[in-house]
Every structure is written in structure tokens, then in C-alpha cells.
Coordinates of C-alpha atoms in Angstrom, one line a residue:
M76 CA 34.3 104.5 -22.0
V77 CA 35.1 101.3 -20.2
E78 CA 38.8 100.6 -20.0
R79 CA 39.1 97.4 -18.0
G80 CA 40.8 94.3 -19.4
I81 CA 43.1 96.3 -21.8
A82 CA 46.0 94.2 -22.9
K83 CA 49.6 95.5 -22.8
E84 CA 50.8 97.8 -25.5
I85 CA 51.9 96.2 -28.7
R86 CA 55.1 97.3 -30.4
L87 CA 55.5 97.2 -34.2
T88 CA 58.4 94.8 -33.6
E89 CA 55.9 92.3 -32.4
V90 CA 54.1 92.4 -35.8
W91 CA 57.3 91.9 -37.7
R92 CA 58.4 89.1 -35.3
T93 CA 55.1 87.3 -35.7
T94 CA 54.9 87.6 -39.4
W95 CA 58.5 86.6 -39.8
E96 CA 58.0 83.5 -37.8
T97 CA 54.6 82.8 -39.6
P98 CA 54.9 84.4 -43.1
Y99 CA 51.6 82.7 -44.0
I100 CA 49.8 85.4 -41.9
M101 CA 51.2 88.2 -44.0
R102 CA 50.4 86.3 -47.2
L103 CA 46.7 86.1 -46.1
A104 CA 46.6 89.8 -45.1
L105 CA 48.2 91.0 -48.3
S106 CA 46.1 88.7 -50.6
A107 CA 42.8 89.8 -49.1
G108 CA 44.0 93.4 -48.8
I109 CA 44.1 93.6 -52.6
G110 CA 40.4 94.1 -52.2
G111 CA 41.4 97.3 -50.3
L112 CA 43.7 98.3 -53.2
L113 CA 40.7 97.9 -55.6
F114 CA 38.5 99.8 -53.2
G115 CA 41.0 102.7 -53.2
Y116 CA 41.8 102.6 -56.9
D117 CA 38.2 102.6 -58.1
T118 CA 37.1 105.4 -55.7
G119 CA 40.2 107.5 -56.4
V120 CA 40.7 107.2 -60.1
I121 CA 37.6 109.2 -61.0
A122 CA 39.2 112.3 -59.6
G123 CA 41.4 112.6 -62.6
A124 CA 39.4 110.7 -65.1
L125 CA 36.5 113.1 -64.7
L126 CA 38.5 116.0 -66.0
Y127 CA 39.0 114.1 -69.3
I128 CA 35.4 112.7 -69.4
R129 CA 34.2 116.3 -69.3
E130 CA 36.4 117.1 -72.2
E131 CA 35.2 114.2 -74.3
F132 CA 31.5 114.6 -73.5
Q133 CA 30.3 118.2 -73.5
V134 CA 27.1 117.2 -71.8
V135 CA 29.0 116.1 -68.7
D136 CA 31.0 119.4 -68.7
D137 CA 27.7 121.4 -68.9
K138 CA 25.7 119.5 -66.2
R139 CA 27.1 119.5 -62.7
W140 CA 24.5 116.9 -61.6
L141 CA 25.9 114.4 -64.2
Q142 CA 29.5 114.9 -62.9
E143 CA 28.2 114.2 -59.4
M144 CA 26.4 111.1 -60.6
I145 CA 29.4 109.7 -62.4
V146 CA 31.4 110.1 -59.2
S147 CA 28.8 109.0 -56.8
M148 CA 27.2 106.0 -58.5
T149 CA 30.1 103.8 -57.4
V150 CA 29.2 104.8 -53.9
A151 CA 25.5 104.0 -54.6
G152 CA 26.5 100.6 -55.8
A153 CA 28.7 100.1 -52.8
I154 CA 25.6 100.6 -50.6
V155 CA 23.9 97.7 -52.3
G156 CA 27.2 95.6 -52.3
A157 CA 27.8 96.2 -48.6
A158 CA 24.1 95.3 -47.7
V159 CA 24.1 92.1 -49.7
G160 CA 27.7 91.4 -48.7
G161 CA 26.7 91.2 -45.0
W162 CA 24.2 88.4 -45.7
Y163 CA 26.5 86.7 -48.3
N164 CA 29.4 86.7 -45.9
D165 CA 27.5 84.8 -43.3
R166 CA 25.8 82.4 -45.8
F167 CA 28.6 81.5 -48.2
G168 CA 31.8 82.7 -46.4
R169 CA 34.4 85.4 -46.6
K170 CA 36.5 83.9 -49.3
T171 CA 33.6 83.4 -51.7
S172 CA 32.5 87.0 -51.1
I173 CA 35.9 88.3 -52.1
L174 CA 35.9 86.2 -55.3
I175 CA 32.5 87.6 -56.3
A176 CA 33.7 91.1 -55.6
D177 CA 36.7 90.5 -58.0
V178 CA 34.4 89.4 -60.8
L179 CA 32.3 92.6 -60.3
F180 CA 35.5 94.7 -60.4
M181 CA 36.6 93.0 -63.7
V182 CA 33.3 93.4 -65.4
G183 CA 32.8 97.0 -64.3
A184 CA 36.3 98.0 -65.5
V185 CA 35.7 96.6 -69.0
V186 CA 32.2 98.3 -69.3
M187 CA 33.7 101.7 -68.3
A188 CA 36.8 101.3 -70.6
L189 CA 34.5 100.6 -73.6
A190 CA 31.7 103.1 -72.8
P191 CA 30.3 105.0 -75.8
A192 CA 28.3 107.4 -73.7
P193 CA 28.1 108.8 -70.2
W194 CA 25.2 106.5 -69.1
V195 CA 27.4 103.5 -69.9
I196 CA 30.1 104.9 -67.7
I197 CA 27.5 105.2 -64.9
V198 CA 26.5 101.5 -65.4
G199 CA 30.2 100.4 -65.1
R200 CA 30.6 102.6 -62.0
V201 CA 27.6 100.9 -60.4
L202 CA 29.0 97.4 -61.1
V203 CA 32.4 98.5 -59.6
G204 CA 30.5 99.9 -56.7
F205 CA 28.9 96.5 -56.0
G206 CA 32.4 95.1 -55.8
V207 CA 33.7 98.0 -53.6
G208 CA 30.8 97.5 -51.2
M209 CA 31.5 93.8 -50.7
A210 CA 35.3 94.3 -50.5
S211 CA 35.0 97.2 -48.0
M212 CA 33.5 95.0 -45.4
T213 CA 34.8 91.5 -46.4
S214 CA 38.5 92.2 -46.7
P215 CA 39.0 93.6 -43.2
L216 CA 36.7 90.9 -41.8
Y217 CA 38.7 88.2 -43.4
I218 CA 42.0 89.6 -42.3
S219 CA 40.7 90.1 -38.7
E220 CA 39.5 86.6 -38.4
M221 CA 42.8 85.2 -39.8
S222 CA 45.0 87.3 -37.4
P223 CA 46.3 86.7 -33.8
A224 CA 44.6 89.1 -31.5
R225 CA 47.9 90.7 -30.4
I226 CA 48.6 92.0 -33.9
R227 CA 45.1 92.1 -35.3
G228 CA 44.8 95.9 -35.5
A229 CA 48.1 96.3 -37.3
L230 CA 47.2 93.6 -39.9
V231 CA 43.7 95.0 -40.5
S232 CA 45.5 98.3 -41.0
T233 CA 47.2 96.7 -44.1
N234 CA 43.8 96.8 -45.7
G235 CA 43.6 100.5 -45.0
L236 CA 47.2 101.0 -46.2
L237 CA 46.2 99.2 -49.5
I238 CA 43.1 101.4 -49.8
T239 CA 45.2 104.6 -49.6
G240 CA 47.9 102.9 -51.7
G241 CA 45.2 102.2 -54.3
Q242 CA 44.2 105.8 -54.3
F243 CA 47.8 107.0 -54.7
L244 CA 48.3 104.4 -57.6
S245 CA 45.2 105.8 -59.3
Y246 CA 46.7 109.3 -59.3
L247 CA 49.9 107.9 -60.8
I248 CA 48.0 106.0 -63.4
N249 CA 46.0 109.1 -64.2
L250 CA 49.2 111.1 -64.8
A251 CA 50.7 108.2 -66.9
F252 CA 47.8 108.3 -69.4
I253 CA 47.2 112.0 -69.8
H254 CA 48.9 112.0 -73.2
T255 CA 47.7 108.6 -74.3
P256 CA 44.7 108.4 -76.8
G257 CA 41.7 107.2 -74.8
T258 CA 43.1 108.8 -71.5
W259 CA 40.2 108.2 -69.1
R260 CA 39.3 104.8 -70.7
W261 CA 42.8 103.5 -69.8
M262 CA 42.5 105.1 -66.3
L263 CA 39.2 103.3 -65.6
G264 CA 40.1 100.0 -67.3
V265 CA 43.4 99.3 -65.6
S266 CA 41.5 98.3 -62.4
A267 CA 40.7 94.9 -64.0
V268 CA 44.4 93.9 -63.5
P269 CA 44.6 93.7 -59.7
A270 CA 41.1 92.1 -59.6
I271 CA 42.5 89.2 -61.8
I272 CA 45.5 88.9 -59.5
Q273 CA 43.5 88.7 -56.3
F274 CA 41.0 86.2 -57.8
C275 CA 43.9 83.9 -58.6
L276 CA 45.5 84.3 -55.2
M277 CA 42.3 83.8 -53.3
L278 CA 41.6 80.5 -55.1
T279 CA 44.8 79.2 -53.2
L280 CA 43.8 80.5 -49.7
P281 CA 41.4 78.9 -47.1
E282 CA 38.2 80.1 -45.8
S283 CA 38.1 82.0 -42.4
P284 CA 38.6 79.4 -39.5
R285 CA 35.8 81.1 -37.6
W286 CA 33.3 80.8 -40.4
L287 CA 34.4 77.1 -41.0
Y288 CA 33.9 76.2 -37.3
R289 CA 30.6 78.0 -37.3
N290 CA 29.5 75.8 -40.3
D291 CA 30.6 72.5 -38.7
M292 CA 33.8 72.2 -40.6
K293 CA 35.9 71.8 -37.5
A294 CA 38.8 69.8 -39.0
E295 CA 39.3 72.4 -41.7
S296 CA 39.0 75.1 -39.1
R297 CA 41.7 73.5 -37.0
D298 CA 44.0 73.1 -40.0
V299 CA 43.8 76.9 -40.7
L300 CA 44.4 77.8 -37.0
E301 CA 47.4 75.5 -36.9
R302 CA 49.0 77.5 -39.8
I303 CA 48.3 80.8 -38.0
Y304 CA 49.0 80.2 -34.3
P305 CA 51.9 78.6 -32.5
A306 CA 51.2 75.0 -31.5
E307 CA 50.7 75.8 -27.8
E308 CA 48.1 78.4 -28.6
V309 CA 45.8 76.4 -30.9
E310 CA 43.8 74.5 -28.3
A311 CA 43.0 77.7 -26.4
E312 CA 41.8 79.3 -29.7
I313 CA 39.7 76.3 -30.5
A314 CA 38.2 76.3 -27.0
A315 CA 37.3 80.0 -27.2
L316 CA 35.8 79.5 -30.7
K317 CA 33.7 76.5 -29.4
E318 CA 32.3 78.4 -26.5
S319 CA 31.4 81.4 -28.8
V320 CA 29.7 79.1 -31.4
M321 CA 27.7 77.2 -28.8
A322 CA 26.4 80.4 -27.4
E323 CA 25.4 81.5 -30.9
K324 CA 23.6 78.3 -31.8
A325 CA 21.7 78.5 -28.5
D326 CA 20.6 81.9 -29.4
E327 CA 19.6 80.9 -32.9
D328 CA 17.4 78.0 -31.5
I329 CA 15.5 80.7 -29.7
I330 CA 15.6 83.5 -32.3
G331 CA 15.4 81.5 -35.7
H332 CA 17.6 81.2 -38.8
T333 CA 15.9 83.5 -41.3
F334 CA 17.4 86.9 -42.2
Y335 CA 14.6 88.8 -40.5
A336 CA 14.8 86.6 -37.5
K337 CA 18.5 87.2 -37.3
L338 CA 18.1 90.9 -37.8
K339 CA 15.5 91.0 -35.0
G340 CA 17.7 88.9 -32.8
A341 CA 20.6 91.2 -33.5
L342 CA 18.7 94.4 -32.6
S343 CA 17.4 92.8 -29.4
N344 CA 20.9 91.7 -28.3
P345 CA 22.4 94.5 -26.1
V346 CA 26.0 93.6 -27.2
V347 CA 25.1 94.0 -30.9
R348 CA 23.1 97.2 -30.2
H349 CA 26.0 98.8 -28.3
G350 CA 28.4 97.5 -31.0
L351 CA 26.3 99.0 -33.8
A352 CA 26.1 102.3 -32.0
A353 CA 29.8 102.5 -31.9
G354 CA 30.3 100.9 -35.4
I355 CA 27.9 103.2 -37.2
T356 CA 29.1 106.2 -35.3
V357 CA 32.7 105.8 -36.6
Q358 CA 31.6 105.0 -40.1
V359 CA 29.4 108.0 -40.4
A360 CA 31.9 110.3 -38.8
Q361 CA 34.6 109.1 -41.2
Q362 CA 32.5 110.3 -44.2
F363 CA 31.2 113.5 -42.7
V364 CA 34.6 114.9 -42.1
G365 CA 34.6 115.4 -45.9
I366 CA 37.5 113.1 -46.8
N367 CA 36.0 111.6 -50.0
T368 CA 35.3 115.1 -51.4
V369 CA 39.1 115.6 -51.2
M370 CA 39.8 112.1 -52.7
Y371 CA 37.1 112.2 -55.4
Y372 CA 37.5 115.9 -56.3
S373 CA 41.0 116.7 -55.3
P374 CA 42.1 118.1 -58.7
T375 CA 38.9 120.1 -58.9
I376 CA 39.4 121.5 -55.4
L377 CA 42.9 122.6 -56.4
Q378 CA 41.4 124.2 -59.5
F379 CA 39.0 126.1 -57.1
A380 CA 42.2 127.3 -55.4
G381 CA 43.6 128.7 -58.6
Y382 CA 45.4 125.9 -60.4
A383 CA 43.7 125.9 -63.8
S384 CA 45.8 123.2 -65.6
N385 CA 44.4 119.7 -65.4
K386 CA 48.0 118.3 -65.4
T387 CA 49.1 120.6 -62.6
A388 CA 46.0 119.9 -60.5
M389 CA 46.5 116.2 -60.8
A390 CA 50.2 116.3 -60.1
L391 CA 49.5 118.4 -56.9
S392 CA 46.8 115.9 -55.9
L393 CA 49.5 113.3 -55.6
I394 CA 50.6 115.1 -52.5
T395 CA 47.3 114.4 -50.8
S396 CA 47.0 110.8 -51.9
G397 CA 50.7 110.1 -51.0
L398 CA 50.2 111.6 -47.5
N399 CA 47.1 109.4 -47.1
A400 CA 49.1 106.3 -47.9
L401 CA 51.9 107.4 -45.5
G402 CA 49.3 108.0 -42.8
S403 CA 48.1 104.4 -43.1
I404 CA 51.6 103.2 -42.4
V405 CA 51.7 105.4 -39.3
S406 CA 48.4 103.9 -38.2
M407 CA 49.9 100.4 -38.4
M408 CA 52.6 101.6 -36.0
L409 CA 50.3 103.2 -33.5
V410 CA 47.0 101.5 -33.5
D411 CA 48.0 98.5 -31.3
R412 CA 50.2 100.7 -29.1
Y413 CA 48.0 103.6 -28.3
G414 CA 44.6 102.2 -29.0
R415 CA 41.7 102.8 -31.5
R416 CA 39.7 105.4 -29.5
K417 CA 42.6 107.7 -28.6
L418 CA 43.8 107.8 -32.3
M419 CA 40.4 108.7 -33.5
I420 CA 39.8 111.5 -31.0
I421 CA 43.3 113.0 -31.7
S422 CA 42.6 112.7 -35.4
M423 CA 39.3 114.5 -35.1
F424 CA 40.8 117.5 -33.4
G425 CA 43.4 117.8 -36.2
I426 CA 40.7 117.4 -38.8
I427 CA 38.5 120.2 -37.3
S428 CA 41.4 122.6 -37.1
C429 CA 42.4 122.1 -40.7
L430 CA 38.9 122.4 -42.0
V431 CA 38.3 125.7 -40.3
I432 CA 41.6 127.1 -41.7
L433 CA 40.7 125.8 -45.2
A434 CA 37.4 127.6 -44.9
A435 CA 39.3 130.8 -44.1
V436 CA 41.8 130.3 -47.0
F437 CA 39.1 129.8 -49.6
S438 CA 37.2 132.8 -48.2
E439 CA 40.3 135.0 -48.6
T440 CA 40.9 133.5 -52.0
S441 CA 37.4 134.6 -53.1
K442 CA 37.8 138.1 -51.7
Q443 CA 41.2 138.7 -53.3
A444 CA 40.2 137.4 -56.8
P445 CA 41.4 139.6 -59.7
K446 CA 39.1 142.4 -60.8
I447 CA 37.3 142.5 -64.2
D448 CA 38.9 144.7 -66.9
T449 CA 35.9 146.1 -68.7
R450 CA 37.8 147.2 -71.8
D451 CA 39.5 143.8 -72.1
S452 CA 36.1 142.0 -71.7
I453 CA 34.6 144.1 -74.5
S454 CA 37.5 143.8 -77.0
F455 CA 38.5 140.2 -76.3
A456 CA 36.3 138.7 -79.1
P457 CA 33.1 139.6 -81.0
N458 CA 30.1 138.4 -78.9
G459 CA 32.6 137.1 -76.4
T460 CA 31.7 139.2 -73.3
C461 CA 30.0 137.3 -70.4
H462 CA 26.2 137.5 -70.7
A463 CA 25.9 138.6 -67.1
F464 CA 28.5 141.4 -67.4
A465 CA 27.2 142.7 -70.7
P466 CA 24.2 144.6 -69.4
Y467 CA 26.5 146.7 -67.1
I468 CA 28.7 147.6 -70.1
A469 CA 25.6 148.6 -72.1
S470 CA 24.5 150.9 -69.3
K471 CA 28.0 152.3 -68.9
A472 CA 27.9 151.4 -65.2
S473 CA 30.4 148.6 -64.9
P474 CA 30.4 147.4 -61.3
S475 CA 33.6 148.1 -59.4
N476 CA 33.0 145.1 -57.1
W477 CA 32.9 142.6 -59.9
N478 CA 35.8 140.2 -59.8
C479 CA 36.8 136.8 -61.2
M480 CA 34.6 134.9 -58.7
N481 CA 31.5 136.9 -59.7
C482 CA 32.3 136.1 -63.3
L483 CA 32.6 132.3 -62.6
R484 CA 29.4 132.3 -60.5
S485 CA 27.6 133.7 -63.5
H486 CA 28.7 130.6 -65.5
C487 CA 31.3 132.5 -67.5
G488 CA 35.1 132.1 -67.9
F489 CA 37.9 134.4 -66.8
C490 CA 40.9 135.0 -69.1
S491 CA 43.8 136.2 -67.0
N492 CA 46.0 139.2 -67.6
K493 CA 48.9 138.3 -69.8
A494 CA 51.4 140.5 -68.0
Q495 CA 50.4 139.6 -64.5
E496 CA 48.0 136.7 -63.6
Y497 CA 46.7 138.5 -60.6
A498 CA 45.9 141.7 -62.4
P499 CA 42.4 142.5 -63.8
G500 CA 41.4 140.2 -66.7
A501 CA 38.5 139.5 -69.1
C502 CA 35.1 138.0 -68.1
I503 CA 34.1 136.1 -71.2
V504 CA 31.7 133.4 -72.5
L505 CA 32.2 130.0 -71.1
S506 CA 33.1 127.8 -74.2
T507 CA 35.9 125.7 -75.7
D508 CA 36.3 128.3 -78.4
M509 CA 36.9 131.1 -75.8
K510 CA 39.2 128.8 -73.9
S511 CA 41.3 128.1 -77.1
L512 CA 41.4 131.9 -77.9
C513 CA 42.6 132.8 -74.4
H514 CA 45.4 130.2 -74.6
S515 CA 46.3 131.4 -78.2
K516 CA 47.0 134.8 -76.6
G517 CA 49.4 133.3 -74.1
R518 CA 46.9 133.7 -71.2
T519 CA 45.4 131.3 -68.8
Y520 CA 41.7 130.4 -68.9
F521 CA 39.9 129.8 -65.5
K522 CA 36.4 128.3 -65.2
D523 CA 36.5 126.5 -61.8
G524 CA 38.6 128.8 -59.7
C525 CA 40.4 132.1 -59.9
P526 CA 44.1 133.0 -59.9
S527 CA 45.1 133.3 -56.2
K528 CA 48.2 134.2 -54.2
F529 CA 46.8 131.9 -51.5
G530 CA 46.6 128.7 -53.5
Y531 CA 49.7 127.3 -51.9
L532 CA 48.0 127.6 -48.5
A533 CA 45.2 125.3 -49.8
I534 CA 47.8 122.7 -50.7
I535 CA 49.5 122.9 -47.3
F536 CA 46.4 122.6 -45.3
L537 CA 44.9 119.9 -47.5
G538 CA 48.1 118.0 -46.8
L539 CA 47.8 118.7 -43.0
Y540 CA 44.2 117.6 -43.1
I541 CA 45.2 114.3 -44.7
I542 CA 48.0 113.9 -42.1
A543 CA 45.5 114.3 -39.3
Y544 CA 42.9 112.1 -41.0
A545 CA 44.8 109.1 -42.2
P546 CA 46.3 107.5 -39.0
G547 CA 43.1 107.8 -37.1
M548 CA 39.8 108.3 -38.9
G549 CA 41.2 106.8 -42.1
T550 CA 41.8 103.2 -41.0
V551 CA 40.6 102.8 -37.4
P552 CA 36.8 102.8 -38.2
W553 CA 37.3 99.7 -40.3
I554 CA 39.4 98.0 -37.5
V555 CA 36.7 98.8 -34.9
N556 CA 34.0 97.3 -37.1
S557 CA 36.0 94.1 -37.8
E558 CA 36.3 93.3 -34.1
I559 CA 33.3 94.7 -32.2
Y560 CA 30.5 92.4 -33.1
P561 CA 29.7 88.8 -31.9
L562 CA 30.7 86.1 -34.4
R563 CA 27.1 85.1 -35.1
Y564 CA 26.2 88.6 -36.1
R565 CA 29.5 89.8 -37.5
G566 CA 28.6 89.6 -41.2
L567 CA 25.1 91.2 -40.7
A568 CA 26.2 93.9 -38.3
G569 CA 29.3 94.6 -40.4
G570 CA 27.1 95.0 -43.4
I571 CA 24.8 97.4 -41.6
A572 CA 27.7 99.6 -40.5
A573 CA 29.2 99.4 -44.0
V574 CA 25.9 100.5 -45.5
S575 CA 25.9 103.5 -43.2
N576 CA 29.4 104.4 -44.3
W577 CA 28.5 104.2 -48.0
S578 CA 25.2 106.0 -47.5
S579 CA 27.0 108.9 -45.8
N580 CA 29.6 108.8 -48.6
L581 CA 26.9 109.0 -51.2
V582 CA 25.3 112.1 -49.5
V583 CA 28.8 113.9 -49.3
S584 CA 30.0 113.0 -52.8
E585 CA 26.6 113.7 -54.5
T586 CA 26.2 117.1 -53.0
F587 CA 29.8 118.5 -53.0
L588 CA 29.8 120.3 -56.3
T589 CA 26.3 121.7 -55.6
L590 CA 27.3 122.9 -52.1
T591 CA 30.4 124.6 -53.5
H592 CA 28.3 126.4 -56.0
E593 CA 25.6 127.4 -53.5
V594 CA 27.6 128.3 -50.5
G595 CA 31.1 128.5 -51.9
S596 CA 34.2 126.4 -51.1
S597 CA 34.7 128.3 -47.8
G598 CA 31.1 127.6 -46.6
T599 CA 31.4 123.9 -47.6
F600 CA 34.5 123.3 -45.6
L601 CA 33.0 125.1 -42.7
L602 CA 30.0 122.7 -42.8
F603 CA 32.4 119.8 -42.7
A604 CA 34.1 121.3 -39.7
V605 CA 30.8 121.5 -37.8
S606 CA 29.8 117.9 -38.8
S607 CA 33.3 116.7 -37.7
A608 CA 32.8 118.4 -34.2
T609 CA 29.5 116.5 -33.9
G610 CA 31.2 113.3 -34.8
L611 CA 33.9 113.9 -32.2
V612 CA 31.2 114.2 -29.5
F613 CA 29.5 110.9 -30.5
I614 CA 32.9 109.0 -30.7
W615 CA 33.8 110.2 -27.3
M616 CA 30.3 109.0 -25.9
L617 CA 29.8 105.7 -27.8
V618 CA 33.0 104.1 -28.9
P619 CA 34.9 101.7 -26.5
E620 CA 38.6 100.8 -26.6
T621 CA 39.3 97.3 -28.1
K622 CA 43.0 97.3 -28.3
G623 CA 44.5 93.9 -27.6
L624 CA 41.3 92.3 -26.6
Q625 CA 40.1 88.8 -27.8
F626 CA 36.7 88.9 -29.6
E627 CA 35.1 87.3 -26.5
E628 CA 36.5 90.0 -24.3
V629 CA 35.1 92.7 -26.6
E630 CA 31.6 91.1 -26.2
K631 CA 31.9 91.3 -22.4
L632 CA 33.0 94.9 -22.7
L633 CA 29.9 95.8 -24.6
E634 CA 27.3 94.0 -22.4
D635 CA 26.9 96.9 -20.0
G636 CA 27.1 99.6 -22.6
I637 CA 29.6 102.4 -23.1
R638 CA 29.9 105.2 -20.5
P639 CA 32.6 107.9 -21.0
S640 CA 35.0 108.2 -18.0
L641 CA 33.6 111.6 -17.1
F642 CA 30.1 110.2 -16.7
R643 CA 31.4 107.3 -14.6
R644 CA 33.2 109.8 -12.3
M645 CA 30.0 111.8 -12.0
S646 CA 28.0 108.7 -11.2
R647 CA 30.5 107.5 -8.6
A648 CA 30.4 111.0 -7.0
K649 CA 26.6 110.9 -6.7
E650 CA 26.9 107.5 -5.1
V651 CA 29.3 108.8 -2.6
D652 CA 27.0 111.8 -1.8
T653 CA 23.9 109.7 -1.4
S654 CA 25.7 107.3 0.9

């Protein structure tokens, strides 16, 4: 890791002072950051909406792959949106890209709210995904190019704050509509409102000064810079911008102007290659720590831990989404003071520790699940005994090792003991009729997880996991990708990195329920711990520190490649030995 040229530490008071003196900067950041709010809302809202979609459409409740598809199709759309968004950003500008994303958000929200069948929900989720993909790379890029270097990290963090704020808002909206006719339709349709607000705000804001200058609109670029920087700094910014653009155009004269020529030129440029190695590393690592399984399936995970009620699971999920939003505020306070790289490394150590403990908690939850009461299972209702348990009863050899988890893994339901929830209960057929009958007897019906004395530990360590994730791996990867690429390749390279993020997200979200069914919740969280440890190694080896650096300084930092300090010391030691 090269550390030369690092600017002095930035205190949060510097951010407040700068934005107080120039409130236009904060207006730009917050207006563009609504894209982050939409990003967070549309990815988070499905966690609660899915519970009620399953209740309305039996086919969704019966088919695990259909649940995964409804969740993950927004991610699949985001891959396309990010890929197209990289090209669109460079061709038509950052502002126009945000406006297009808003239109996609609005159309997708209406389609989902009016959906008569699951496949229509999927179409709406794909449309919203296109918008999420464009917003995920365009909003931080726009904010970054509109921000003074000394507070750039903190302002780009506002986008991360609004992403997590959007997720928290989605959980509040979910709770607000649980007793309203149409429940999930309102949950999914509300996202059109912030999209309309951002569309109107962005119409009043300018294009990025860097994109304007790059496209020979120098007077307009100067006008924007004069509204962002103090008068004495404007000329220096324009001079740096001019130098960067001239170098880019010289490269283009050699490489060419087509997309493929630009892609080839980007990959042949050592600065871009080293930047992509770092940018893709942090984006993939962000997803393979498993964060979006927590955000997309948080109520479901809590049901795995023994909280059967939809309302209870959703209310407890507010804790994780609230901590995620709070962590983004902490990131704003720390990212320009302690640096991007250090925050991510510390974050990863915390994440790995929490995932290992969560794996242990879910393992113990499975082992300590309530036993099956054979007599209760037989007498519960005519033909109501679980199909997998019935043969043992017929042979009068009921297995003593059968418990609630064996029952659920056999695609049956568990009706808890009326007197004591953790005492043996009935293993019965999985159906809405059996669920209603169980409730009518004053008992609790479980189908996703079992009653557990350890459920509170799952909540505690999910919360600690979010506390470890949010200030580092939650926001910093987007900051790094907004400042690590040369201007001429920023849209293209940012799009490639965003595609890697969403592709990784798709893999994780599309396989989570299947993984939990095949290897259990414990095994799934242990797999995430292993992938997180792998990500930590790559971050240490490939990601530079960009705290406080001008874009031009970042380019110079990447020219020679990234070498961790340990490797540099070993290299110097060898040089001394040979001399």
C-alpha cells in the first residue's frame, strides 16, 4: 500500500464549515443522494413485502426459487442498469443519467403496485433494478465531482447514509401498512414518491463541471466551479481540470472514440487496471460478506431464529436497518479522518468475528430445538400428521432424535406446546388450515424456524455485524470507486465495478434461501465468514489509501501499482542484502 502524499486529517467540523459557507454544495449532495435513498428503499422493502406476497400468492409460498427470483430480479436489473449507466454517464452526462433512473423508479413502482400475478411483480422489480443500477454508480459519481477534495469522502458518504436511510424507511413503511388492505402493494408503490421529488430537484441543478469541461462546455463548467469553490481556488481547479482533459484527449486520439476502443484503452492503461483491481475487489468483498442477505431477508432470518410472527420479525428488523443508517453517519465522521483503507480493514475483522459467532448461535439453536410429541402429532387433527413423521408412528418406532428442525426440513410445520413454547410440540402438515387450527388452540405455528432460547443472541450479533459493516464496508467501497479512476474512464470503469457489485449481489441473494435449506443457517453464515476472510486479504493487497487526495494525485498513486507495506519492507530488505 503506497502511502505517500496523504493529506492532513480532515475533521467533521471542516465539512460543516465548508457546507455552511457554501450551502449549495450540500444541496447538490442531498438532491443527488435521493438516488441512494431510492436504491436503499427498493432493495430493502422486499424484506417485509415478501412475507405478505407469500400470503396472497400460494405459489410463491410453495416455491423457494420464486421467492429468490422476486428478491433478486432487482439485482439482475441493476447489473444491466450499471453496465448501461457507465456508457450513458460518459455519453450524456451524470444529471441526465439520474433523471432516467428516476423515470425507471416511477414506472417500476406503479407496475409492482398494480401487479395481478407474481410474474408482473418480477417485471416491476426488473424495471426498478435498472434504476437502482444507474443510481448506484451515478449518484456517488455526481456528488464526488461536485465536491471539494478535502470533504469529498464525507459528502459521498451522504449517498451511503441515504441508502441505509432508505432501507430503514422501507422497514417503517412496511410496518405502517401491515394492517392496510393491499399491504405489499402500498409497500412497493410508495417508492414512486421520492423518485418524483428527485426528478423535480435535478431539473434545477447543473451538470457535473468535469463532464462539462470534458465536452467543451468550459464556460458552464467554470460557472459551476465558482458556485462550489472559494474564488481563490477556482483557477487552480480549472488548471488541474484542463491538464487532465488534455491528457485524456491525447489518449483518445491514439486509442479511438468507440466503446470497444475505449474499453481496450482502459484495460491497456496501468492506472485504470490498478484502479479496477482495487475497485472491483471492494465491490465484490462488500457483497460476499453477506450483507444483502441480512437486508433482503432480515425478517426471514429472525424467523429462522425462532420469531414466528411476521409483525414481530419486521419490528425487530428495524434494529438492523437502524444500526445500518447510524453506521453511515459514523462513516461520514471517520472516513476523511482515518482513511478509506483502514476503515475497511477494521470493518472486515469485525464482520468475520460476528459471522463466526452467528454460525455458532444458529448451530446451537438447531441442536436445542424442541422435541416432537408423538401423541400430540397424532391427535392434533385427522390426517394432520407430517407425512415424513407418519411412517415412524405406523411402525411404533418414533425416533427419539426428531425435533422441530427435522420437522421443518421435511417441509412440515411445528405447532408449539401451549403450556411451554420450548417443550415438545406437534409435527403437522404444512398448510394454512393447520396454521389456523394451531392458532385457534392458542399455540404458535412455526414453518421457517423453531422456538429458541437463543433467538435474542441472533438479534444481538446481527446488530453487532451491522455496526461492524456499516462505517467501513457499507459506504467506503462506493467512495473508493468514485475517486479512483481517471476522468476519461470514470464512467466506464465505475460501470464495470458496479456490475461486479451487482453480479456478486445477485449470486448471494439468489442462493441464500437454497443455501440455508441445504447447509442450514449455521453453515451459510460460516461460508460468509470464509468469503469475508478472503476479501480481507485482497483488500490488504490491492486497495490504496485515497484520503484527501486530488483526482490527479490518485492517478499518480496508481501508476506504479499497489504494494502492501509488508512487501515493500521485504523488497527493501532484499535490496540491502544484495548491496
